[in-house]
mmCIF file of C-alpha atoms in Angstrom:
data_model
loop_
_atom_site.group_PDB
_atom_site.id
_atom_site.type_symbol
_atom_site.label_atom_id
_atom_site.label_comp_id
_atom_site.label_asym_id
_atom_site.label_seq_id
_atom_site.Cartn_x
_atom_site.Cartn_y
_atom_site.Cartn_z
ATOM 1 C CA UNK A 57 17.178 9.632 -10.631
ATOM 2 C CA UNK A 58 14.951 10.357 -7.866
ATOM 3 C CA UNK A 59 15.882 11.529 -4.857
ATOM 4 C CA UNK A 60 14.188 11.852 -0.913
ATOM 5 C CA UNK A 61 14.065 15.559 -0.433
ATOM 6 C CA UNK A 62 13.069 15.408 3.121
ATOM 7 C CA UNK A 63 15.910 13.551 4.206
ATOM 8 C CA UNK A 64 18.880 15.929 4.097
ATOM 9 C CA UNK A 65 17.871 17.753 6.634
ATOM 10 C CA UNK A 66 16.932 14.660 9.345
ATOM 11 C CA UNK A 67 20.560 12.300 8.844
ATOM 12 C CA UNK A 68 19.116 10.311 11.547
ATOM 13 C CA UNK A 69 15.794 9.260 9.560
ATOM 14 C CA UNK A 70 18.175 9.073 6.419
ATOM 15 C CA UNK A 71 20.018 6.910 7.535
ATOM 16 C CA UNK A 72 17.200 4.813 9.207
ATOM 17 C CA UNK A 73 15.359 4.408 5.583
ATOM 18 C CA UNK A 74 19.010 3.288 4.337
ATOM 19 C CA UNK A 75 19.709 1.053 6.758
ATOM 20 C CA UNK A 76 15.961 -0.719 5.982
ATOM 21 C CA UNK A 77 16.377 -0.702 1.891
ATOM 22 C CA UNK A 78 19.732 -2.218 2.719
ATOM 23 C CA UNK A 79 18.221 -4.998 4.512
ATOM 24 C CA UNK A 80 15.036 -5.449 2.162
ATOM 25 C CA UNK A 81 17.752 -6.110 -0.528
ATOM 26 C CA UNK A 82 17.392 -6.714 -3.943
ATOM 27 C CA UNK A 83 13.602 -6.264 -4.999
ATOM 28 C CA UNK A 84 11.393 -7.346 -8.111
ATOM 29 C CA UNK A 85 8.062 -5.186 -8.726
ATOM 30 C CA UNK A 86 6.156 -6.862 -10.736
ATOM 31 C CA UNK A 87 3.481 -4.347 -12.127
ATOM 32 C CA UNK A 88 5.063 -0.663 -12.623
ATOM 33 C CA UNK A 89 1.208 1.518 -12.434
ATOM 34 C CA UNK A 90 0.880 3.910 -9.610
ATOM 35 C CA UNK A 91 1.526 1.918 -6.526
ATOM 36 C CA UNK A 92 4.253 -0.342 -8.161
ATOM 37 C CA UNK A 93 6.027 2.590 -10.040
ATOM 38 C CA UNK A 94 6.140 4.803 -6.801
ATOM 39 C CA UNK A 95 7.802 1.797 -5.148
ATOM 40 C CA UNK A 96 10.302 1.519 -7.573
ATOM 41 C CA UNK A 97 10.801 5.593 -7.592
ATOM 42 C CA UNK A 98 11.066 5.389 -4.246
ATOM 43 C CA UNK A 99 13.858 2.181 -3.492
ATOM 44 C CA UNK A 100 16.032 3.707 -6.076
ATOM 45 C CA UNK A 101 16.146 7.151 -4.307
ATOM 46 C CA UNK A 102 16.247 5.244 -1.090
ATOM 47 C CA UNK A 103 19.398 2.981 -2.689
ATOM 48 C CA UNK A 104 20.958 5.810 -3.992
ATOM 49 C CA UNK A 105 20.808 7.641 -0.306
ATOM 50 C CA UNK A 106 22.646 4.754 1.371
ATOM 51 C CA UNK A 107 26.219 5.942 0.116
ATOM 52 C CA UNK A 108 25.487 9.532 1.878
ATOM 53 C CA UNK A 109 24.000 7.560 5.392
ATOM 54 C CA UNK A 110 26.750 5.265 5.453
ATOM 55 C CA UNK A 111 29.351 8.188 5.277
ATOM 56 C CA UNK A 112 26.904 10.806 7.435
ATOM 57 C CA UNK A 113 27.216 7.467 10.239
ATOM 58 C CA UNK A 114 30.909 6.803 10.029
ATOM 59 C CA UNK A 115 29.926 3.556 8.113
ATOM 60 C CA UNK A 116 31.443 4.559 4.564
ATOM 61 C CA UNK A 117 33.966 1.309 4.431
ATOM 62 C CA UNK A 118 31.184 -1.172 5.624
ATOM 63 C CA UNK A 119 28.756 0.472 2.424
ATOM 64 C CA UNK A 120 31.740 0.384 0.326
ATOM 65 C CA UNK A 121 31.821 -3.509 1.136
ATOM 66 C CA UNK A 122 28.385 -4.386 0.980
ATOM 67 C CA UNK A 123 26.730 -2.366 -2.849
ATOM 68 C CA UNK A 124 23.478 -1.110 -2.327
ATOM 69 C CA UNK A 125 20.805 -3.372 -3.590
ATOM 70 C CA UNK A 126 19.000 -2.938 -6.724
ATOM 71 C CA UNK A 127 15.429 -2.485 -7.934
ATOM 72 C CA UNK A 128 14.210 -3.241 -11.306
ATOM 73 C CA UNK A 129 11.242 -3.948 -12.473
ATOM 74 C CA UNK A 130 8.328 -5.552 -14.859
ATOM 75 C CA UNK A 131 5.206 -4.499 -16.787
ATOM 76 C CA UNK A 132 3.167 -5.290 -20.038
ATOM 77 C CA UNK A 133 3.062 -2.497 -21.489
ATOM 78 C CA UNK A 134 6.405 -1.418 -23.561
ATOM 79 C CA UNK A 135 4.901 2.345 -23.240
ATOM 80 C CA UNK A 136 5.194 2.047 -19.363
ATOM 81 C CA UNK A 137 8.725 0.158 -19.617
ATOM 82 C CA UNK A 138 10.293 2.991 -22.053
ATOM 83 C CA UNK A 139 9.095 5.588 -19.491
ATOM 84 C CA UNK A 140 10.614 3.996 -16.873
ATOM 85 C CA UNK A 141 13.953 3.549 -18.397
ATOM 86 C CA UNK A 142 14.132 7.203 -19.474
ATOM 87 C CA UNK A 143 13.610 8.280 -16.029
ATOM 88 C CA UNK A 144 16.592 6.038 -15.388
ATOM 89 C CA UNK A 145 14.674 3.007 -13.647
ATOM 90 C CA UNK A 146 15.532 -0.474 -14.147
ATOM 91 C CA UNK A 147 12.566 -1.799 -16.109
ATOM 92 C CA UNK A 148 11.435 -5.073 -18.486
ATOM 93 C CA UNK A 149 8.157 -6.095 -20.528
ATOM 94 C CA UNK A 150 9.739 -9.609 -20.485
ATOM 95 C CA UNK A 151 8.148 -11.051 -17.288
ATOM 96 C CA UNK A 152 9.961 -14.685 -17.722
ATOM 97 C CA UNK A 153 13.287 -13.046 -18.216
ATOM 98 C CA UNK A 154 12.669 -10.435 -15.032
ATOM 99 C CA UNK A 155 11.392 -13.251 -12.655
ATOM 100 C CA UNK A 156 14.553 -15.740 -13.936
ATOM 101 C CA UNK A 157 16.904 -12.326 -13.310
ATOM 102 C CA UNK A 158 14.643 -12.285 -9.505
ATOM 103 C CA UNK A 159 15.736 -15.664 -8.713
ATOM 104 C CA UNK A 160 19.566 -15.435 -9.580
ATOM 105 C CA UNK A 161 19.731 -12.342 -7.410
ATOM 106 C CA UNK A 162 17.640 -13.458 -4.888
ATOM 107 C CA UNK A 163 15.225 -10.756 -5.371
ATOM 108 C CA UNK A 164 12.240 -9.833 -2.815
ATOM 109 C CA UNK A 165 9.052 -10.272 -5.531
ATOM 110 C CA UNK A 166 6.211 -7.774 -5.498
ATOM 111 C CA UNK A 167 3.233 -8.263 -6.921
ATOM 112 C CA UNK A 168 2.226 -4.581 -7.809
ATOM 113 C CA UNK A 169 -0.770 -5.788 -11.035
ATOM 114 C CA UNK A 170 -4.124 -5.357 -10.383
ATOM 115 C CA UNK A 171 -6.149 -7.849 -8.343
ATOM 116 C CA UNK A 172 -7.646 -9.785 -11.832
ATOM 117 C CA UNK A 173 -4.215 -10.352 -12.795
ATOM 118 C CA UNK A 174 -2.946 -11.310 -9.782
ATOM 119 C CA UNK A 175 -3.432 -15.207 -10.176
ATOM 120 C CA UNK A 176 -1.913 -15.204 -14.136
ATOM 121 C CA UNK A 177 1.443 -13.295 -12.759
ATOM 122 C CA UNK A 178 1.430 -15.989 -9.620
ATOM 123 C CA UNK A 179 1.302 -18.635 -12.153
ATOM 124 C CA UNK A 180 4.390 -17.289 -13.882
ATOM 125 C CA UNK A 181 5.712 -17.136 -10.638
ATOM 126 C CA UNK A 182 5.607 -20.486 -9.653
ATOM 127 C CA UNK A 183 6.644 -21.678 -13.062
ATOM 128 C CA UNK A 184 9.830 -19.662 -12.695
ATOM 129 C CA UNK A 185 10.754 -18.879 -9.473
ATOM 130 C CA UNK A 186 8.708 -21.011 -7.163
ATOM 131 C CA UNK A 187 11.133 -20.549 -3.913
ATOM 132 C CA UNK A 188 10.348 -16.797 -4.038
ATOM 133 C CA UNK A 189 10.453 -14.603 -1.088
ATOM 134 C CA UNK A 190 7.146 -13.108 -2.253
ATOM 135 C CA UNK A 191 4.752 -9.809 -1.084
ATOM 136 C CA UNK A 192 2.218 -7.850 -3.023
ATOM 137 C CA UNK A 193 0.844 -4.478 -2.715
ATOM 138 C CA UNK A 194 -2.612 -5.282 -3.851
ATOM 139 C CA UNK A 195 -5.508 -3.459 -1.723
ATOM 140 C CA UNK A 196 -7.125 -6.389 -0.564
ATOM 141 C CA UNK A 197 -5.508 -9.563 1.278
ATOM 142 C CA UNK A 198 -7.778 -12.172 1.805
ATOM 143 C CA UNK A 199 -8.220 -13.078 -1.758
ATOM 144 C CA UNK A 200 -3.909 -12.644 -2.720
ATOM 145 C CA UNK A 201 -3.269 -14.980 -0.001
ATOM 146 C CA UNK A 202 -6.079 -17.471 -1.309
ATOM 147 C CA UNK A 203 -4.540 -17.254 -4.781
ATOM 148 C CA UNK A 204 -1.036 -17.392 -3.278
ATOM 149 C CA UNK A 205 -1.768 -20.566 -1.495
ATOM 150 C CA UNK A 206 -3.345 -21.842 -4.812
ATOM 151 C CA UNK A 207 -0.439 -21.792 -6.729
ATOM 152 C CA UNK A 208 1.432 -22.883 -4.132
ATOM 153 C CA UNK A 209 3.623 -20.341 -3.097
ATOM 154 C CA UNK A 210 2.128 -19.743 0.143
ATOM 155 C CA UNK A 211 5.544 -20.669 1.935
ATOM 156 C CA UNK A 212 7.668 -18.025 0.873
ATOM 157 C CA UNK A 213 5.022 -14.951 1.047
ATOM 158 C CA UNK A 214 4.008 -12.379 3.243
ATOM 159 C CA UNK A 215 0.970 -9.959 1.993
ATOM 160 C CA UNK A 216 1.492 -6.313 2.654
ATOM 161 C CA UNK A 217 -0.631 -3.077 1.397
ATOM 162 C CA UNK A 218 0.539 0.609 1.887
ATOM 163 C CA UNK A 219 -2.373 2.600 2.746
ATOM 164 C CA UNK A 220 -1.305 5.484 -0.033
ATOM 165 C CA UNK A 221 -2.997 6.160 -3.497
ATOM 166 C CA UNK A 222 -4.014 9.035 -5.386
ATOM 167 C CA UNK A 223 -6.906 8.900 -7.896
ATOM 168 C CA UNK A 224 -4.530 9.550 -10.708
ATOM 169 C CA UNK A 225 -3.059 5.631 -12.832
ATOM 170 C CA UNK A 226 -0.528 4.500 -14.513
ATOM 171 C CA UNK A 227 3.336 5.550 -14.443
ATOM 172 C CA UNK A 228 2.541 8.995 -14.844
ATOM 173 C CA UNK A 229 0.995 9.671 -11.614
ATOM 174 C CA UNK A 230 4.349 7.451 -9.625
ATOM 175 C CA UNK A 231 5.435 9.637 -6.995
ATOM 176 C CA UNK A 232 8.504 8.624 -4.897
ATOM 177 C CA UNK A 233 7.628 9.774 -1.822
ATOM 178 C CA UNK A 234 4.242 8.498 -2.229
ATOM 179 C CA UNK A 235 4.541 5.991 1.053
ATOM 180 C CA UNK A 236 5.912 8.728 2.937
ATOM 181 C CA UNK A 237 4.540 8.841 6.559
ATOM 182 C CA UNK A 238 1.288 6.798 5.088
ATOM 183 C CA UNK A 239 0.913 3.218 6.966
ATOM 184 C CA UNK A 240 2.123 0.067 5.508
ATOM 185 C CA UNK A 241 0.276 -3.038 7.082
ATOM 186 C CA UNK A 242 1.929 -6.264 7.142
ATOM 187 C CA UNK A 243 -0.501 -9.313 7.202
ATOM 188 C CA UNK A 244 0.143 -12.368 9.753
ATOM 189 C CA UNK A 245 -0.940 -15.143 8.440
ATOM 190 C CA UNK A 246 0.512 -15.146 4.985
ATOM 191 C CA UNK A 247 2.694 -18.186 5.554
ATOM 192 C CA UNK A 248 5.794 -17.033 5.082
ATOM 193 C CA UNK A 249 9.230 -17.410 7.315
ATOM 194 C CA UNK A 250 10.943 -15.171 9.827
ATOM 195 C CA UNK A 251 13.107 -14.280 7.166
ATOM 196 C CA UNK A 252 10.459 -13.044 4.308
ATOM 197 C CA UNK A 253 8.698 -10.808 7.118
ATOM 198 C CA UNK A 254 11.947 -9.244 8.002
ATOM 199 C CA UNK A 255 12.064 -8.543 4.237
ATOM 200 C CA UNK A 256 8.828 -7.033 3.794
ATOM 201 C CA UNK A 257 9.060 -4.825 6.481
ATOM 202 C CA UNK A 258 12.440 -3.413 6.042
ATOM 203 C CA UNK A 259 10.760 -3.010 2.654
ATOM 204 C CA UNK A 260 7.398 -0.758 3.862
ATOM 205 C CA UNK A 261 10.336 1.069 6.050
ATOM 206 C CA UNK A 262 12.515 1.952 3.302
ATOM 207 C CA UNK A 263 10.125 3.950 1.949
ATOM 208 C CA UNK A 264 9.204 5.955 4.905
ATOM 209 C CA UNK A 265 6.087 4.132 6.082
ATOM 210 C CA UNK A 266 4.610 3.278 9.378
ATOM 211 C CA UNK A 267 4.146 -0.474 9.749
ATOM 212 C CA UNK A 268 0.906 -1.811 10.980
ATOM 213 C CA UNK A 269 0.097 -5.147 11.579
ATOM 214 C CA UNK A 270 -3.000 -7.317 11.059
ATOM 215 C CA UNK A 271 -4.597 -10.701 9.640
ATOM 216 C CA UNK A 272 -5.612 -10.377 6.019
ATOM 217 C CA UNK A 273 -9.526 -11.049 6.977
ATOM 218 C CA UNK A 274 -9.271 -8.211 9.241
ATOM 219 C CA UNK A 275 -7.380 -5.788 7.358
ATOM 220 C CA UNK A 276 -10.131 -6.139 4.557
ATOM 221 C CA UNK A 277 -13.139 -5.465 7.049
ATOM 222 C CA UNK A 278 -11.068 -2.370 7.516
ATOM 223 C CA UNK A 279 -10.055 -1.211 3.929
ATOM 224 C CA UNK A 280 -13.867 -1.837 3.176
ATOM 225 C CA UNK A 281 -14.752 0.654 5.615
ATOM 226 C CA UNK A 282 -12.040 3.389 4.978
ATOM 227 C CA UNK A 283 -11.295 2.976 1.250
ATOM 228 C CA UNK A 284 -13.962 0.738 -0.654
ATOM 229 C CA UNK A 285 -17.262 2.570 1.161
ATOM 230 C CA UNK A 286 -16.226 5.908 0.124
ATOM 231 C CA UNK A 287 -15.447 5.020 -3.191
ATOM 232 C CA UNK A 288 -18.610 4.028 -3.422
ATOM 233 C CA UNK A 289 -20.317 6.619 -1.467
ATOM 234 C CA UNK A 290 -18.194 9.199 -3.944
ATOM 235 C CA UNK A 291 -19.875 7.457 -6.810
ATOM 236 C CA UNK A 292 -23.274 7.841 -5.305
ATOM 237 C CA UNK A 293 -22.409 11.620 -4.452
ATOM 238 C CA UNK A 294 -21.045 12.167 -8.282
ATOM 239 C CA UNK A 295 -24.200 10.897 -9.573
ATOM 240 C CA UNK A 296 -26.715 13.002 -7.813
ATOM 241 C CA UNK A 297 -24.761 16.173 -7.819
ATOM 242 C CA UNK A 298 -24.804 15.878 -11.582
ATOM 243 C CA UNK A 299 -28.471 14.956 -11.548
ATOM 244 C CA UNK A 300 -28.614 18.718 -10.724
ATOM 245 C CA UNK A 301 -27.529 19.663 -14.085
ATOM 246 C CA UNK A 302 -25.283 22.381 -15.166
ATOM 247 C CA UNK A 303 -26.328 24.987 -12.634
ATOM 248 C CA UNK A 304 -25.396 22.378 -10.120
ATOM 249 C CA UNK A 305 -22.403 21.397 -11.005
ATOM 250 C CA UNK A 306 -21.130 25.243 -11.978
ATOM 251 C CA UNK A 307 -21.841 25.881 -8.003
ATOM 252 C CA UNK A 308 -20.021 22.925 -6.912
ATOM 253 C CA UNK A 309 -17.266 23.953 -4.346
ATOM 254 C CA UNK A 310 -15.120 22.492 -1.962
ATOM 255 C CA UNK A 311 -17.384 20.084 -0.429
ATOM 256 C CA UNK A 312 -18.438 18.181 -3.726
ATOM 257 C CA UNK A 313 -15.106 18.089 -4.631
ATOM 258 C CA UNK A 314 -13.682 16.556 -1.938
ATOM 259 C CA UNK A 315 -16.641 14.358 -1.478
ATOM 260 C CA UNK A 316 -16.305 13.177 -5.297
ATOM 261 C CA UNK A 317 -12.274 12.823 -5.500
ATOM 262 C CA UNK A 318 -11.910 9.458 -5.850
ATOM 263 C CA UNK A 319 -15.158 9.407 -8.538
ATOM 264 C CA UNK A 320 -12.073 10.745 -10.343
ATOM 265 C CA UNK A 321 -10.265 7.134 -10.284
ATOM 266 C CA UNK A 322 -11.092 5.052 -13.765
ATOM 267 C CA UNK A 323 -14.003 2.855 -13.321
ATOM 268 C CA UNK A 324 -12.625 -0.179 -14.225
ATOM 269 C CA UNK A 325 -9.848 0.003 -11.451
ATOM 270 C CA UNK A 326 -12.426 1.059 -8.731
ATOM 271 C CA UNK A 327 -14.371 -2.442 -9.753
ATOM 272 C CA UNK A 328 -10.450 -3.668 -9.072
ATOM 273 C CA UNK A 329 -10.018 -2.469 -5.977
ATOM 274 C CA UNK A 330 -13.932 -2.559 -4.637
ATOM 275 C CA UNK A 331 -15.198 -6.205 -6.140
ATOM 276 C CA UNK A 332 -12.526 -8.494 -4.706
ATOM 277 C CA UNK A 333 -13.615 -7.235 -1.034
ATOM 278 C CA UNK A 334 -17.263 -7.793 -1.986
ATOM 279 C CA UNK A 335 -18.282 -9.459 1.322
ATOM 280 C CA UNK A 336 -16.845 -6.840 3.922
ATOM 281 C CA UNK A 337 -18.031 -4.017 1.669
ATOM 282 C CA UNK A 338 -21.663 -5.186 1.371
ATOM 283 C CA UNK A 339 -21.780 -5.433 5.266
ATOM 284 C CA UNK A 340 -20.174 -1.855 5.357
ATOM 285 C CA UNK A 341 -22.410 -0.552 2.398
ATOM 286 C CA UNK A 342 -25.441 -2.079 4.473
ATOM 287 C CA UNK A 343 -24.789 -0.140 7.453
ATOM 288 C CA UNK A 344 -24.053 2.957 5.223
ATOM 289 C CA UNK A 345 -27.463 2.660 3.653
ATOM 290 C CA UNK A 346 -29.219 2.457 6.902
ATOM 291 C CA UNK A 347 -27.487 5.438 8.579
ATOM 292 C CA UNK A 348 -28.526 7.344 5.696
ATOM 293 C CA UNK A 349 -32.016 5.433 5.316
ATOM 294 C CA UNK A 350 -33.053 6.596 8.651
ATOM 295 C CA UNK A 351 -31.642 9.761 8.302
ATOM 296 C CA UNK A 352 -33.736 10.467 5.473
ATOM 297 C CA UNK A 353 -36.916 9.559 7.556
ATOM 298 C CA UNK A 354 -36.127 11.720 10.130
ATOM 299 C CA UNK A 355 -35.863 14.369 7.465
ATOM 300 C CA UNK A 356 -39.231 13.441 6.283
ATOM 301 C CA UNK A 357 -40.713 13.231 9.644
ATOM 302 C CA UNK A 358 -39.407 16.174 11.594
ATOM 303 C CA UNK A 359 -37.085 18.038 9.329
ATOM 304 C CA UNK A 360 -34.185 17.048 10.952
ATOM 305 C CA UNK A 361 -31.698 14.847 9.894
ATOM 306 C CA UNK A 362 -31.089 13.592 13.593
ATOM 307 C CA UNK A 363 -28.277 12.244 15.413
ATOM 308 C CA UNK A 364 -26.542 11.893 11.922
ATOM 309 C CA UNK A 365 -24.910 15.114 11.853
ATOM 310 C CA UNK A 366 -23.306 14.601 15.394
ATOM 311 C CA UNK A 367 -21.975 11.186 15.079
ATOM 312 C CA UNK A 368 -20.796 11.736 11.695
ATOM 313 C CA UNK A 369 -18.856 14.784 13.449
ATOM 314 C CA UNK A 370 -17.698 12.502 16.298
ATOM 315 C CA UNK A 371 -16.503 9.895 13.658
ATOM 316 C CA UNK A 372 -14.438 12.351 12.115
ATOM 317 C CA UNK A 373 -12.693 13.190 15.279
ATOM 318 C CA UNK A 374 -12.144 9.937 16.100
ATOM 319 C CA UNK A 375 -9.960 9.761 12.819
ATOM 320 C CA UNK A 376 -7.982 12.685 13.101
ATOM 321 C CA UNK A 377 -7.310 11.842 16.376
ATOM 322 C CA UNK A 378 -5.798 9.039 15.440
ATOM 323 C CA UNK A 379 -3.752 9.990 12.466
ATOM 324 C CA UNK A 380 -0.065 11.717 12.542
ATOM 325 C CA UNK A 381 1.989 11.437 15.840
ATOM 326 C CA UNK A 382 -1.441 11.212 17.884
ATOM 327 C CA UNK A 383 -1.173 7.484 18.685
ATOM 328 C CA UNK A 384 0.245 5.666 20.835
ATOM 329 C CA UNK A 385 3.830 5.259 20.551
ATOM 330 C CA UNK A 386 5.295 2.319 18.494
ATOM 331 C CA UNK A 387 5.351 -1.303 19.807
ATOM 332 C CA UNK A 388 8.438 -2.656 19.381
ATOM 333 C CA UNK A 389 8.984 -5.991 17.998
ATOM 334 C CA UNK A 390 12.158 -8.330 17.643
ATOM 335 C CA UNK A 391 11.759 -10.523 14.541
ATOM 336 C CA UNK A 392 11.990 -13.947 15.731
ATOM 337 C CA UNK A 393 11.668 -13.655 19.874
ATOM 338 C CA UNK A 394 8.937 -15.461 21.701
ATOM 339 C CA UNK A 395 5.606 -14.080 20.563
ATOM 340 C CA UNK A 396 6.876 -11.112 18.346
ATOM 341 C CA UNK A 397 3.738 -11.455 15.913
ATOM 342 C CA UNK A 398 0.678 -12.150 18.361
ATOM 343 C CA UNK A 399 2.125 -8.556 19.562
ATOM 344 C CA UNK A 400 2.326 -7.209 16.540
ATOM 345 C CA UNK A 401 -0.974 -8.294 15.788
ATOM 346 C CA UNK A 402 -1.861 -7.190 19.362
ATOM 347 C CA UNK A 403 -0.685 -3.654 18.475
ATOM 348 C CA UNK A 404 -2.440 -3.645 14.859
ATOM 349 C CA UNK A 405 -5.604 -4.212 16.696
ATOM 350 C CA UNK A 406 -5.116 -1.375 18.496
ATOM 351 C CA UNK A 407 -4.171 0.786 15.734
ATOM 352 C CA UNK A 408 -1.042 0.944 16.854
ATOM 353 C CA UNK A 409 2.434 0.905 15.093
ATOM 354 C CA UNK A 410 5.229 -1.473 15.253
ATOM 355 C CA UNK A 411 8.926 -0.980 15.103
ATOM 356 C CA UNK A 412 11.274 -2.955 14.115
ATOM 357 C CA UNK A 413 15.228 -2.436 13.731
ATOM 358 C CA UNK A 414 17.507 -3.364 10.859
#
């Protein structure tokens, strides 16, 4: 069984992330590739840390009282399934059985499948369990909560997507401390009660995130920018440095290989991740094409490539700037006060982080 490596030196922070999978509860991932399997690596390291926390705290008989929660999972294939169980992992291909186990325990349900099978799981959803307390981890929002509120299950959910990835698939790649330190944003206007948000984000907690707030519309202007556009741009780059041929690609070095990572990630699951957020991306793709449009008649003009150069170098800044500790500090927010989510909304706007205690 997994466990958080970083943690037994910080008993603080341990205790923290044990104190949030505590109050996330029992959860139900539904979808067990690389986002969904690290998620259910990562609550069962973070469930089996609470015993430690509780006794590091002075809170042993209080643990003792309340079990730590359990995680268990679903996917299609057996293949995935039988690796999960021989890691040790709680795992099913039987979704009907898994979501009827979800509702006698009163599971948290995330929807960890792909964006095209997002509607036929929701429909099994509703058929089974249709009073779920319900998130998914998919990479774009506007169209989950759409098919959320489509099968009717719009009351009980509360989108969320943790900004972490690899281009590496499937159970495989899982890594359980994946989430660690990455942001975990938290949509507003999913529909859901007090109660599932509270869920949700002792959820992103648990597993070492930073929570971020935002509407789903805006969060996928955003994820077109920073993680649709360069898969696309990586494509583009992939494609013309192997137009050079094999002297061309034998001389490739650091900069085409960073540049073409994500080229790495299986086609069909970058149309899964890009084509669902096809309106923000084609306004972020259009800019992209201009930048480098004019760019490239500068270069024919003067050859220079102009102002690209700098402002691509000031962009950059901008981001690592804002990344790490750099930020401003964490809003915090109280679940349930007077205007706790048009400030954490106000705060996601800002880039800024929210806290919230279990």
């Amino acid at each position: 069984m997994d466990t958080f490596q970083s943690d037994a030196d910080q008993p603080e922070h341990g205790h923290s992330l044990a104190a949030a999978r505590q109050a996330a509860g029992p959860v139900c991932v539904l979808g067990l590739g690389l986002i969904g399997g690290s998620l259910l690596r990562c609550l069962d390291a973070g469930t089996a840390a609470i015993p430690a926390a509780a006794a590091n705290t002075g809170t042993a008989a209080a643990a003792a009282a309340s079990p730590p929660p359990r995680a268990f999972g679903w996917n299609r294939s057996p293949a995935t399934v039988d690796a999960a169980r021989a890691a040790g992992h709680d795992a099913s291909a039987d979704l009907p059985a898994t979501l009827e186990r979800a509702r006698a325990e009163d599971a948290l349900v995330v929807v960890g499948v792909p964006m095209p099978a997002v509607a036929s799981v929701l429909a099994e959803v509703a058929r089974i369990h249709p009073g779920a307390q319900l998130t998914d981890v998919v990479s774009v929002k506007g169209p989950v909560r759409d098919a959320v509120r489509a099968a009717g299950l719009a009351a009980g959910y509360v989108g969320s997507h943790p900004m972490a990835g690899t281009n590496s698939t499937g159970w495989s790649a899982t890594d359980p401390e994946l989430f660690a330190g990455s942001r975990w944003v938290i949509t507003s206007d999913g529909g859901g009660a007090e109660s599932t948000w509270r869920r949700v984000a002792a959820l992103g907690s648990s597993t070492g995130s930073r929570l971020v707030t935002l509407p789903a519309d805006e969060h996928d202007r955003a994820v077109a920018r920073i993680s649709h556009l360069p898969h696309v741009l990586a494509e583009a780059l992939a494609i013309a440095g192997d137009a050079g041929g094999d002297a061309a690609l034998a001389l490739g070095a650091g900069s085409f290989r960073d540049g073409t990572r994500v080229a790495g990630t299986p086609p069909d699951l970058v149309r899964a991740i890009c084509e669902p957020n096809a309106a923000a991306l084609e306004v972020a793709l259009a800019e992209a094409v201009e930048e480098l449009g004019a760019s490239l008649e500068q270069l024919r003009r003067t050859g220079s490539l102009g102002d690209l150069v700098d402002r691509g170098s000031a962009g950059r800044a901008a981001f690592e700037a804002r990344q790490g500790d750099a930020g401003e500090a964490p809003q915090e927010i109280t679940i349930g006060a007077p205007g706790w989510l048009d400030a954490a909304v106000a705060a996601g706007r800002r880039g800024r982080e929210i806290s919230v205690a279990f």
